[in-house]
XYZ file of C-alpha atoms in Angstrom:
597
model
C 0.000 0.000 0.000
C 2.665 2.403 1.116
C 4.704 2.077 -2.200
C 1.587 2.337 -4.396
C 0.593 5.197 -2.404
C 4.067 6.797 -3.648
C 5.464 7.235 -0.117
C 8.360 4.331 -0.255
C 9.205 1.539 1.976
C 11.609 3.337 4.198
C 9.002 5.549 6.060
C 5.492 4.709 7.421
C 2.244 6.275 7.714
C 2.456 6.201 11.688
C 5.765 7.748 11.034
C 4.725 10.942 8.891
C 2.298 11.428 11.153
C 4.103 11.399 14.228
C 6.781 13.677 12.361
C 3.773 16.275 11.839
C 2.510 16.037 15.773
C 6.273 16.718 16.375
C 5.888 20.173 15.135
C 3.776 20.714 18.353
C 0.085 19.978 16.765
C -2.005 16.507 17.970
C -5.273 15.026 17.697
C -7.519 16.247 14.669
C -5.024 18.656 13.539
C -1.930 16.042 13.995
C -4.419 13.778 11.244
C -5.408 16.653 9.636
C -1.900 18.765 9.211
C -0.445 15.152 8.274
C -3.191 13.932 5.053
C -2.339 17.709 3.859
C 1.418 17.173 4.217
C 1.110 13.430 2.492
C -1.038 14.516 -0.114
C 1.577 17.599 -1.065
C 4.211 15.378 -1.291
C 2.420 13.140 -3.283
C 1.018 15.243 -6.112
C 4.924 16.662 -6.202
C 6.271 13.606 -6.843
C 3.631 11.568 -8.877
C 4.211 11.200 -12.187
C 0.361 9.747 -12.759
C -0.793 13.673 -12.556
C 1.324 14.915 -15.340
C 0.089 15.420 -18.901
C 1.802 11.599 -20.726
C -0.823 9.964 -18.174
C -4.125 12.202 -17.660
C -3.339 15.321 -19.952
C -2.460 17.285 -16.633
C 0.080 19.950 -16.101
C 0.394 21.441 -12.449
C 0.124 25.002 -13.854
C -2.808 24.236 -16.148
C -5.901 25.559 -15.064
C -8.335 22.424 -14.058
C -10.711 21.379 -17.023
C -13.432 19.512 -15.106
C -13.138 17.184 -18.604
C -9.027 16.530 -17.807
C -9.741 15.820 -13.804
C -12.283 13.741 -13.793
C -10.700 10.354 -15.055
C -7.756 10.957 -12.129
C -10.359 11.871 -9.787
C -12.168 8.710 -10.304
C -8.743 6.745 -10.260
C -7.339 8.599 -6.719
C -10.623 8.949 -4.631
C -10.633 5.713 -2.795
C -7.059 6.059 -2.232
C -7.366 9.022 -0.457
C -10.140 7.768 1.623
C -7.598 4.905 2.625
C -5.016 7.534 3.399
C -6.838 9.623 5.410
C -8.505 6.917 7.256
C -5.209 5.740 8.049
C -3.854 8.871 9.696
C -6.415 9.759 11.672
C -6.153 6.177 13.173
C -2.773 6.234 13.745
C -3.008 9.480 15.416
C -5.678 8.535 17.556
C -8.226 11.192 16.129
C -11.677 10.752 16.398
C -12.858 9.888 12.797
C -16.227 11.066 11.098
C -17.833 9.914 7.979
C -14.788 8.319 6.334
C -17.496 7.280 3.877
C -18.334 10.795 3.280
C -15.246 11.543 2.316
C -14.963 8.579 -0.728
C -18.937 9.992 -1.503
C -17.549 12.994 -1.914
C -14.702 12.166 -3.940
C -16.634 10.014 -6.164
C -19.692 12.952 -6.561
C -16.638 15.650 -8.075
C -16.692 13.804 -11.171
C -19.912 14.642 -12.318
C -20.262 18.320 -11.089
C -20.041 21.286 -12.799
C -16.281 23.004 -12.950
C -16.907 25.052 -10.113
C -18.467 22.240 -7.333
C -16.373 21.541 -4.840
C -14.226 24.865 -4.774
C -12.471 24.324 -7.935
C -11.385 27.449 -9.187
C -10.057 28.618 -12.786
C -7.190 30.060 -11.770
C -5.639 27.530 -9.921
C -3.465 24.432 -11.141
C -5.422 20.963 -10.474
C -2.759 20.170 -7.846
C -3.391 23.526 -5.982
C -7.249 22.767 -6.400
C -7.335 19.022 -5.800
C -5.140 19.863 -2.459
C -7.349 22.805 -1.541
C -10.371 20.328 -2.099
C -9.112 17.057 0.408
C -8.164 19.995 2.428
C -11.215 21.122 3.241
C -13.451 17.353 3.651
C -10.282 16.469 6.438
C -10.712 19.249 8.215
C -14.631 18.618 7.940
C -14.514 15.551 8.861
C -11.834 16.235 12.183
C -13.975 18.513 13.762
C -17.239 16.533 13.307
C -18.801 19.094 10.295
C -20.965 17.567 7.693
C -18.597 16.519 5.049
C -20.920 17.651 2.389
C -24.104 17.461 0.812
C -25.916 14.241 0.113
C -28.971 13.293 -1.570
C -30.199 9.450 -1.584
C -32.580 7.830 -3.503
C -33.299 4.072 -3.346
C -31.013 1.591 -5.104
C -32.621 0.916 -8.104
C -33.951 -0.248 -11.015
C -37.354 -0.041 -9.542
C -39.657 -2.310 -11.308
C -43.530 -1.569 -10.507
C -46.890 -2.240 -12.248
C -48.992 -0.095 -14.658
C -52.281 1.032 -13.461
C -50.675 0.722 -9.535
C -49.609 3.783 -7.296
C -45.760 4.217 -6.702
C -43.940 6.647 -4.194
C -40.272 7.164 -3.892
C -38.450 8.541 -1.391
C -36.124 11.134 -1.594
C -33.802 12.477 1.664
C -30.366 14.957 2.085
C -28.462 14.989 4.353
C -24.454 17.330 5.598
C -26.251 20.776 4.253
C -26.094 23.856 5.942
C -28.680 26.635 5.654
C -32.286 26.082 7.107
C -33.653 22.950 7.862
C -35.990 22.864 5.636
C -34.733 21.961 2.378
C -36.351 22.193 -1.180
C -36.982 19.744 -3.732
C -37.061 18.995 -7.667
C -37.881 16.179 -9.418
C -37.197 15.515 -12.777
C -37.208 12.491 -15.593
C -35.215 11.149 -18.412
C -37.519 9.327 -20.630
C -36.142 6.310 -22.717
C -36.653 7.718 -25.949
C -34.478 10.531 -24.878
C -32.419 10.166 -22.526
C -30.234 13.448 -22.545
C -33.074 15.327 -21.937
C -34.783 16.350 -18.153
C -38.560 16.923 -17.968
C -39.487 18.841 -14.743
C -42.238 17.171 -12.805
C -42.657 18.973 -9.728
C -41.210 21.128 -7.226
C -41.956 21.876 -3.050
C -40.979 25.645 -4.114
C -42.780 26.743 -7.453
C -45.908 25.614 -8.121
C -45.920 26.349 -11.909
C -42.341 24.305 -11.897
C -43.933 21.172 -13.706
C -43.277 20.481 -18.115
C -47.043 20.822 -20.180
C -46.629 17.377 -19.686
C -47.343 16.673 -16.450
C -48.981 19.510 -15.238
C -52.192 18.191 -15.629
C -51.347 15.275 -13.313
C -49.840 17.367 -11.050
C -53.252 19.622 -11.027
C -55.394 17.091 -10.265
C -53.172 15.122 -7.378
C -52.271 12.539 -9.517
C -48.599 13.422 -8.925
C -47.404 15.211 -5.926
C -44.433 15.828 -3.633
C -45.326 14.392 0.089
C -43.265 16.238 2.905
C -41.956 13.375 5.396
C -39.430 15.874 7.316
C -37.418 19.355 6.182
C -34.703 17.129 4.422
C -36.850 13.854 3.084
C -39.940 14.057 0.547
C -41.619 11.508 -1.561
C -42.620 11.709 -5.186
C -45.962 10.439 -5.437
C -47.508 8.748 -8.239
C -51.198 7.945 -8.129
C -51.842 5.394 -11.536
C -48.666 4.677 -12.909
C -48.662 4.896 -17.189
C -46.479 2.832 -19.323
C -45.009 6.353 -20.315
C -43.921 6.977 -16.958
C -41.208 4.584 -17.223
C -37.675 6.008 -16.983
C -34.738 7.758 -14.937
C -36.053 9.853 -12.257
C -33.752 12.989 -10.693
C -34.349 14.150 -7.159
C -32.342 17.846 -7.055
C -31.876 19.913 -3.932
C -31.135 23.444 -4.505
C -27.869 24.743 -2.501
C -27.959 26.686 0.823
C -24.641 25.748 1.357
C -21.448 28.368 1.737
C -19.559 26.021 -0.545
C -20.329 23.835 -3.298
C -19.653 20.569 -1.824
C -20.777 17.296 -1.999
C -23.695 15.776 -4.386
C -26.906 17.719 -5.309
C -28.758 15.319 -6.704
C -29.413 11.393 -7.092
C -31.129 9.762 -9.739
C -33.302 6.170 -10.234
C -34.385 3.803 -12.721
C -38.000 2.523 -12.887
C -39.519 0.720 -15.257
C -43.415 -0.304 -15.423
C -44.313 -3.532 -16.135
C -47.985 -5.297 -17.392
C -50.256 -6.052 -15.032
C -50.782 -10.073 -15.482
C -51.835 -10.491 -11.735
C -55.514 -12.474 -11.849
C -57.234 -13.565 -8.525
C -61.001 -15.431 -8.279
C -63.180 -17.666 -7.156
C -62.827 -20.701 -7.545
C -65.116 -21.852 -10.503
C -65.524 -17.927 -11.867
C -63.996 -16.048 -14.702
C -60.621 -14.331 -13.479
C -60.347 -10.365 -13.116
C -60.201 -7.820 -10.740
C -63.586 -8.250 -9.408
C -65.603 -11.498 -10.279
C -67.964 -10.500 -12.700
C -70.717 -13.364 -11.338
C -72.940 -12.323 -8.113
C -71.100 -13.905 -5.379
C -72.094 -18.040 -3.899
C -74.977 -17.947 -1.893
C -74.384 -19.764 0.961
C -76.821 -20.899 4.120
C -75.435 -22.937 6.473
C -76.129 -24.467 9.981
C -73.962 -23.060 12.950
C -71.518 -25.468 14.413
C -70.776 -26.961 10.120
C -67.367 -26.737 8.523
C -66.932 -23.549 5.632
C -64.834 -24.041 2.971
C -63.772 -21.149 0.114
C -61.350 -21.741 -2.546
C -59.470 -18.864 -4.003
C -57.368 -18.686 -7.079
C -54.421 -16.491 -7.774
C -52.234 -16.236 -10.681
C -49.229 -13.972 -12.119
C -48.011 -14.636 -15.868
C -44.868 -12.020 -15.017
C -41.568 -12.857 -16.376
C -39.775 -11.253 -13.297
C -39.536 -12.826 -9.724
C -42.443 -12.414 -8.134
C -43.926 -13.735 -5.457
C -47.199 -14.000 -4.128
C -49.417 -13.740 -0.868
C -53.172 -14.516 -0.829
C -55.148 -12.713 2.096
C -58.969 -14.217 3.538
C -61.158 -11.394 4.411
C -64.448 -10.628 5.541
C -66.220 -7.221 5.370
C -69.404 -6.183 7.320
C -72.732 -5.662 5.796
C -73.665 -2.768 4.751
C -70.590 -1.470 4.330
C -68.745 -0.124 1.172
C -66.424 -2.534 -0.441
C -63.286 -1.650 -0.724
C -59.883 -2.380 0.975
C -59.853 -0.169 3.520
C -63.097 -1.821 5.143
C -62.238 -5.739 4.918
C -61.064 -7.195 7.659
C -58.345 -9.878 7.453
C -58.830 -13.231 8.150
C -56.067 -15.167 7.611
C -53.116 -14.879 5.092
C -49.798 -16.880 3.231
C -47.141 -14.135 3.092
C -45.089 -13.505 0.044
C -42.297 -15.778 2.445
C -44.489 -18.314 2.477
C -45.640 -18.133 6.231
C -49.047 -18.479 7.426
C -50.476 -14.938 8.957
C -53.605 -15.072 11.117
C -54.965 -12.189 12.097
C -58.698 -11.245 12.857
C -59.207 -14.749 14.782
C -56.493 -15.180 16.654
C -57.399 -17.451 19.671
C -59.790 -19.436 16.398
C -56.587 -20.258 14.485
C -54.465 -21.342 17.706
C -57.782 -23.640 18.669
C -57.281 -25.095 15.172
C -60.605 -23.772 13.808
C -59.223 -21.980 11.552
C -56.666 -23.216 8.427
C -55.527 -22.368 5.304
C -54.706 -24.825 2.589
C -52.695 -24.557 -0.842
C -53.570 -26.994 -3.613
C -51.159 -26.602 -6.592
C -49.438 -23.624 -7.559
C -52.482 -21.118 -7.989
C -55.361 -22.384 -5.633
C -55.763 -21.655 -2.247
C -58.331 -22.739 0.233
C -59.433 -21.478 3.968
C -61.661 -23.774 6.378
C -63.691 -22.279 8.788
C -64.288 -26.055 11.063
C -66.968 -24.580 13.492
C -69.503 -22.066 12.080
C -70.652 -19.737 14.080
C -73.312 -16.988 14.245
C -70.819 -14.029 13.920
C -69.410 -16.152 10.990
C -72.450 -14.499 8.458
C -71.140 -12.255 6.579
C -69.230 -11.630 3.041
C -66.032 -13.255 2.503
C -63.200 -12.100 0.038
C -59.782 -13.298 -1.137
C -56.871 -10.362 -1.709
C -53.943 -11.369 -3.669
C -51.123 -9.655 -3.702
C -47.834 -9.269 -6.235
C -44.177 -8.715 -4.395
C -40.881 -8.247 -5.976
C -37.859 -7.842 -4.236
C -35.923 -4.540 -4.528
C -32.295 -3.710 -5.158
C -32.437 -2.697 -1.202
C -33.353 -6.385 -0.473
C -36.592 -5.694 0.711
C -39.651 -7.387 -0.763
C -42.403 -4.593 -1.565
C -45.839 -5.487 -2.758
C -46.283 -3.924 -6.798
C -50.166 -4.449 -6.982
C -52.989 -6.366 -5.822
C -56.219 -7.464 -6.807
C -59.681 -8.895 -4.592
C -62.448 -11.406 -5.682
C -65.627 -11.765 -3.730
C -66.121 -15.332 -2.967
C -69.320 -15.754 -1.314
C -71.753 -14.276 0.866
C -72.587 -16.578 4.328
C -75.545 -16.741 6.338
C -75.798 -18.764 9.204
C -78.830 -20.327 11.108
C -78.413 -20.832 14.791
C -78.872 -23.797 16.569
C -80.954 -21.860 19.035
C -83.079 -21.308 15.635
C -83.676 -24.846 14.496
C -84.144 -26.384 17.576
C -87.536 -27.214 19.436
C -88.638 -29.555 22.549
C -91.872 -31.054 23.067
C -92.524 -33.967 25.657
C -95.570 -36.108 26.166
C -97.984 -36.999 26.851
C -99.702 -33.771 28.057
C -101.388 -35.151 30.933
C -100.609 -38.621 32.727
C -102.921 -40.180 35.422
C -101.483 -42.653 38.000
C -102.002 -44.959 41.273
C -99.869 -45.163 44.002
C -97.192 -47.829 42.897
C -97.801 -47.438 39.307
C -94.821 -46.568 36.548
C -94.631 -43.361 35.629
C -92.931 -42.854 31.898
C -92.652 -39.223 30.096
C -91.134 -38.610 26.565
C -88.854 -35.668 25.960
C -88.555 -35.423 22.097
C -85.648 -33.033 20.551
C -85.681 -32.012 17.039
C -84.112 -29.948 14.751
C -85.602 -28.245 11.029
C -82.117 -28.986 9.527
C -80.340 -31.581 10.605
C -77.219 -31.124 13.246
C -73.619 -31.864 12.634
C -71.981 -35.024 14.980
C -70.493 -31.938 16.699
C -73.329 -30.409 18.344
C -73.776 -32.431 21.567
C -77.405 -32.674 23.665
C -77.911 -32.715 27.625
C -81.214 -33.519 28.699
C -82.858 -33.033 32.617
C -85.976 -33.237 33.859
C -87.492 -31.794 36.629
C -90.541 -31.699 38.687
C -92.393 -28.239 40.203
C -94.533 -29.386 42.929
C -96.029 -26.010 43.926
C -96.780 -23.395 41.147
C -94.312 -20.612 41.084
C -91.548 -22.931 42.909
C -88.106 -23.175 41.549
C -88.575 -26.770 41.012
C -86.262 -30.097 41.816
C -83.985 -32.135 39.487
C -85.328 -35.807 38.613
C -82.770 -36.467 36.832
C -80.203 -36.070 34.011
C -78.327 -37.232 31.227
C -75.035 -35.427 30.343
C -73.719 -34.949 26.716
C -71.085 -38.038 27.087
C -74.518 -39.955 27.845
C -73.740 -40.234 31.941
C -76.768 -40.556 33.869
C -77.543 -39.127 37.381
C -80.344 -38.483 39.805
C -82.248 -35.738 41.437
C -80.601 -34.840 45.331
C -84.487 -35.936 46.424
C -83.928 -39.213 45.124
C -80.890 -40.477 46.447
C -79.995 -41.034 50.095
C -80.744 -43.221 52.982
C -83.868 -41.121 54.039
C -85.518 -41.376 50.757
C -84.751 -45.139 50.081
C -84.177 -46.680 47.134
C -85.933 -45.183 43.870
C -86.024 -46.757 40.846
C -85.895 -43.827 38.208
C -84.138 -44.505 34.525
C -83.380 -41.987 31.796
C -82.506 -43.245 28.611
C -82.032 -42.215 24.591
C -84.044 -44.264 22.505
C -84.195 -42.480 19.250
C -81.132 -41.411 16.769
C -79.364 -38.453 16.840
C -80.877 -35.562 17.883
C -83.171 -37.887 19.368
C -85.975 -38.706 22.005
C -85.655 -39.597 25.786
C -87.798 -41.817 28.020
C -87.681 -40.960 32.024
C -89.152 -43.781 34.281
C -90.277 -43.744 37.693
C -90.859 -46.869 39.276
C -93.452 -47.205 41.687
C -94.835 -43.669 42.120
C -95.692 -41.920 45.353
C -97.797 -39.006 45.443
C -94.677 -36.996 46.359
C -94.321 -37.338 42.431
C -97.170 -35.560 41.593
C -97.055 -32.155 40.152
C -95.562 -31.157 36.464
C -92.444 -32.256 34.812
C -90.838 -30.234 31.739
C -87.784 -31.481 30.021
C -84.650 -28.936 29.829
C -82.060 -29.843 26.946
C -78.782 -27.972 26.310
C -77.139 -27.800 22.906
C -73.415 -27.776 23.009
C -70.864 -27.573 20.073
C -67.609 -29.131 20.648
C -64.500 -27.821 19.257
C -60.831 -29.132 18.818
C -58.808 -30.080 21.969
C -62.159 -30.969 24.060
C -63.307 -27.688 24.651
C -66.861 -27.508 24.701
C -69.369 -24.043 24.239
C -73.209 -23.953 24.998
C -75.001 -22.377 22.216
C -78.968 -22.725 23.201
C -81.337 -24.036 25.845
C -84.776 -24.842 25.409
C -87.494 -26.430 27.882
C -90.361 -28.348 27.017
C -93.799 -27.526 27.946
C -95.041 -28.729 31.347
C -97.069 -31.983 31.766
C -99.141 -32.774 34.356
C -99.141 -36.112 36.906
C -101.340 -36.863 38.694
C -102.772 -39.604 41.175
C -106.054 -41.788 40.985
C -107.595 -42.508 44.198
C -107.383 -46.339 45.440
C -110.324 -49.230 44.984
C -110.457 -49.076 48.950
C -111.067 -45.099 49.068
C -114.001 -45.416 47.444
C -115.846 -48.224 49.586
C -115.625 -45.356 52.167
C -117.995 -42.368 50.264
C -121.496 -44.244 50.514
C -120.787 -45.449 54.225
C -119.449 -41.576 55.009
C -122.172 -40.551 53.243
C -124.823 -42.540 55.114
C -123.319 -41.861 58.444
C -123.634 -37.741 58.172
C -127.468 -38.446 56.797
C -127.825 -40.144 60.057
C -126.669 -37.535 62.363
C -128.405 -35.075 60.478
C -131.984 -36.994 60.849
C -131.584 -37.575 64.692
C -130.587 -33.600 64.832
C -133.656 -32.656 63.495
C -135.675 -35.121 65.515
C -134.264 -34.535 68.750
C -134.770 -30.645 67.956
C -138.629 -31.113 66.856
C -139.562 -33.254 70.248
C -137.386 -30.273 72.410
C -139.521 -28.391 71.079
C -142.882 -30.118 71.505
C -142.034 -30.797 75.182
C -141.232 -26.771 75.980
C -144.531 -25.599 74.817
C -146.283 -28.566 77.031
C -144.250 -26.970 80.236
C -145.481 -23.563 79.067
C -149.187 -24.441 78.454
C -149.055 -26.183 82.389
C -148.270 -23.091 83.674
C -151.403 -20.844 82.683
């Protein structure tokens, strides 16, 4: 390094440096004083400056046109010698990178950037120039101007909206800075066409003044040094180099003014639909009618498609929006998605897709498929598939380049609660002491049920009207059987009471009472629960419904009766000897009384 550098063998960097701190300066000036004295020496004694290599003499005045090739050649060797010194000298470094921008951004300035002057030889303006970026960069100053756009080529879709960012950074002046933007077209590339400006409103071309009118292109402020060109509907015509300029408010032209960007528009070949319906950006058929019981398994198919010749990738997005609402992007709500990377997103139904109710499929290489495996009232609504284009930038980040949505079909669903009815029977039931008492609790449904929805099934008995009523018994969804607290125990005895299913699915239910008392009179109603069950055992109630009452009630014994005619005949008795024993009291007191007279 040190012999290409044109400084010999027989002297270091370390040591020039510590030669110049010898003369009584250190730190930023040791580095500083030292790249000055290096680079004098240098551009004495190398022979690449003079005329035979570049067309250079030290006393010609510098032709931007006869420095730029040695400029070009010398800049990141001047970043490597300055970055040396300043480490060897133990001097707090700034943007050594600034420094090789810098270098590299003099070769396509005008002749008097960077402090070049006419009157001055190259080497006197070349010194005067690395000069002035050390001593920037040793006492932390902004080593020049900078504008950055986005590694490019850009490639993005017609018809789509594209913005790109534009920031600058080591001016001085105020901090808010101004922006231009301009464009090369293809068909001529020499030539700039203004677009827009954040200081003159009039700044745009005839061209795109209209856009620029009406929105369609704008500048977007982000901060006083960053703005973004905005580009509503991107035309085929739009394709080219774009030129983000800063106007000076620097002391010194220094540094780069402007940065430019490739972007080219592509077709748009992205088609997404339903499955079974003609591709485009909205399915041209009305959407699939579908009515479905809660607690059934939804399935929608979505296919998505890109004929582009770049790398693309896609991501397809499951979405529902409300009803009543306007379509559009910003109201859907997103279900579930597959990423560009492949990776499964959810998102509305979070605790649903960890519960495993909730899945997305692929099929082959265009169709995608979401399963909804419990239905549920809040499940009725519109459903939609979003695809999604995404190419990955120059930067390495993937951005998405346009996207397109399909209706897929529009969901009702009828509740359980809905469907289902209880009845029992028979409406009235008359019984002796000792006799079996049997009741009938029948559950139905107007669609039928899917194995998932689960039925528990009590009875109970309200002996008083208005009471809260005891449990007979019960039978739980897993089919376990168990009595009423009045039934069981050693003061009640042994009942025999039996609850069983003797019908199919939803089904009907036969209690039994053995050997009725007339504690069991009064009227029984059958409760039944509907559960759905869901994955990993977890179980939900979604109705309840109770039958209408029937009565039992208890027919009085053959032996009861032989008592009404004797009962009878024994108060007709009493009340004949009442009224003869009052009719001869009587006689006898009016005897007495007629005695007396």
């Amino acid at each position: 390094m040190w012999r290409l550098m044109g400084l010999g063998t027989g002297r270091s960097w370390p040591a020039a440096a510590r030669t110049t701190a010898g003369r009584g300066m250190s730190g930023p000036r040791c580095a500083h004083a030292a790249f000055v004295t290096v680079l004098r020496k240098k551009y004495t004694n190398e022979s690449l400056w003079k005329r035979e290599k570049y067309g250079l003499h030290t006393d010609k005045q510098c032709d931007l046109r006869e420095i730029r090739s040695a400029i070009r050649e010398k800049s990141r060797q001047f970043s490597a010698v300055y970055s040396k010194i300043t480490l060897t000298a133990s001097s707090p470094i700034g943007n050594i990178g600034g420094l090789s921008a810098a270098l590299q951004n003099a070769v396509d300035k005008p002749l008097m950037l960077h402090g070049f002057m006419r009157n001055r030889s190259c080497q006197t303006n070349l010194i005067s120039f690395y000069e002035e970026v050390s001593y920037r960069l040793d006492h932390g100053l902004a080593v020049a101007r900078e504008v950055k756009l986005p590694s490019g080529p850009l490639y993005r879709v017609e018809g789509t909206s594209v913005s790109i960012l534009c920031n600058v950074s080591g001016y001085e002046g105020p901090t808010v800075q101004n922006f231009e933007w301009f464009v090369y077209r293809p068909g001529a590339p020499g030539n700039s066409i203004a677009i827009a400006s954040t200081k003159d409103p009039d700044f745009s071309y005839a061209v795109f003044s209209p856009r620029v009118s009406s929105g369609d292109i704008s500048i977007h402020r982000v901060s006083g040094d960053s703005v973004e060109l905005r580009i509503q509907s991107l035309r085929s015509e739009d394709a080219g180099v774009y030129e983000c300029y800063t106007p000076t408010t620097d002391a010194r032209y220094l540094g780069s003014y402007s940065d430019k960007i490739t972007m080219k528009v592509i077709p748009d070949t992205l088609h997404v639909s339903s499955v079974g319906s003609s591709r485009g950006r909205l399915s041209s058929p009305p959407p699939l009618q579908l009515n479905l019981v809660e607690g059934r398994e939804l399935h929608l198919s979505c296919s998505a498609l890109s004929a582009s010749p770049l790398h693309t990738h896609l991501s397809v997005t499951f979405g529902v929006s409300a009803s009543g609402t306007p379509v559009g992007r910003e109201t859907l709500q997103d279900i579930i998605s597959v990423r560009w990377d492949f990776s499964v997103e959810p998102a509305l139904y979070m605790e649903r897709y960890l519960n495993e109710e909730i899945r997305v499929e692929k099929f082959d290489n265009s169709t995608f498929k979401m399963v909804i495996a419990r239905l549920r009232p809040q499940d009725a609504t519109t459903y939609h598939c979003i695809a999604a284009q995404w190419i990955q930038d120059p930067d390495g980040r993937w951005q998405k380049i346009t996207e397109k949505r399909a209706v897929l079909a529009q969901v009702s669903v009828q509740t359980i609660d809905s469907l289902l009815t209880v009845s029992s029977s028979p409406l009235e039931l008359r019984l002796q002491s000792g006799d079996m008492a049997e009741m009938f609790c029948s559950v139905s449904m107007l669609l039928p049920p899917t194995p998932d929805v689960l039925f528990s099934v009590e009875w109970w008995l309200m002996t008083v009207p208005g009471s809260p009523g005891q449990r007979v018994s019960s039978m739980t969804s897993d089919g376990e059987v168990q009595l009423g607290e009045q039934y069981t125990g050693e003061a009640v005895g042994v009942r025999h009471i039996s609850l069983e299913k003797i019908s199919p699915f939803p089904g009907s239910y036969r209690l039994r009472i053995y050997s009725a008392q007339p504690s069991d009179i009064g009227s029984y109603s059958c409760r039944v629960t509907a559960i759905v069950s869901y994955p990993g055992a977890r179980q939900e109630e979604v109705s309840k419904k109770t039958s209408p009452s029937l009565r039992v009630l208890m027919k009085p014994q053959a032996r009861d009766l032989l008592l009404i005619p004797m009962i009878g005949g024994f108060a007709s008795a009493l009340v004949v000897g009442v009224t003869i024993l009052s009719t001869v009291t009587c006689c006898y007191i009016r005897h007495l009384r007629s005695r007396k007279r």
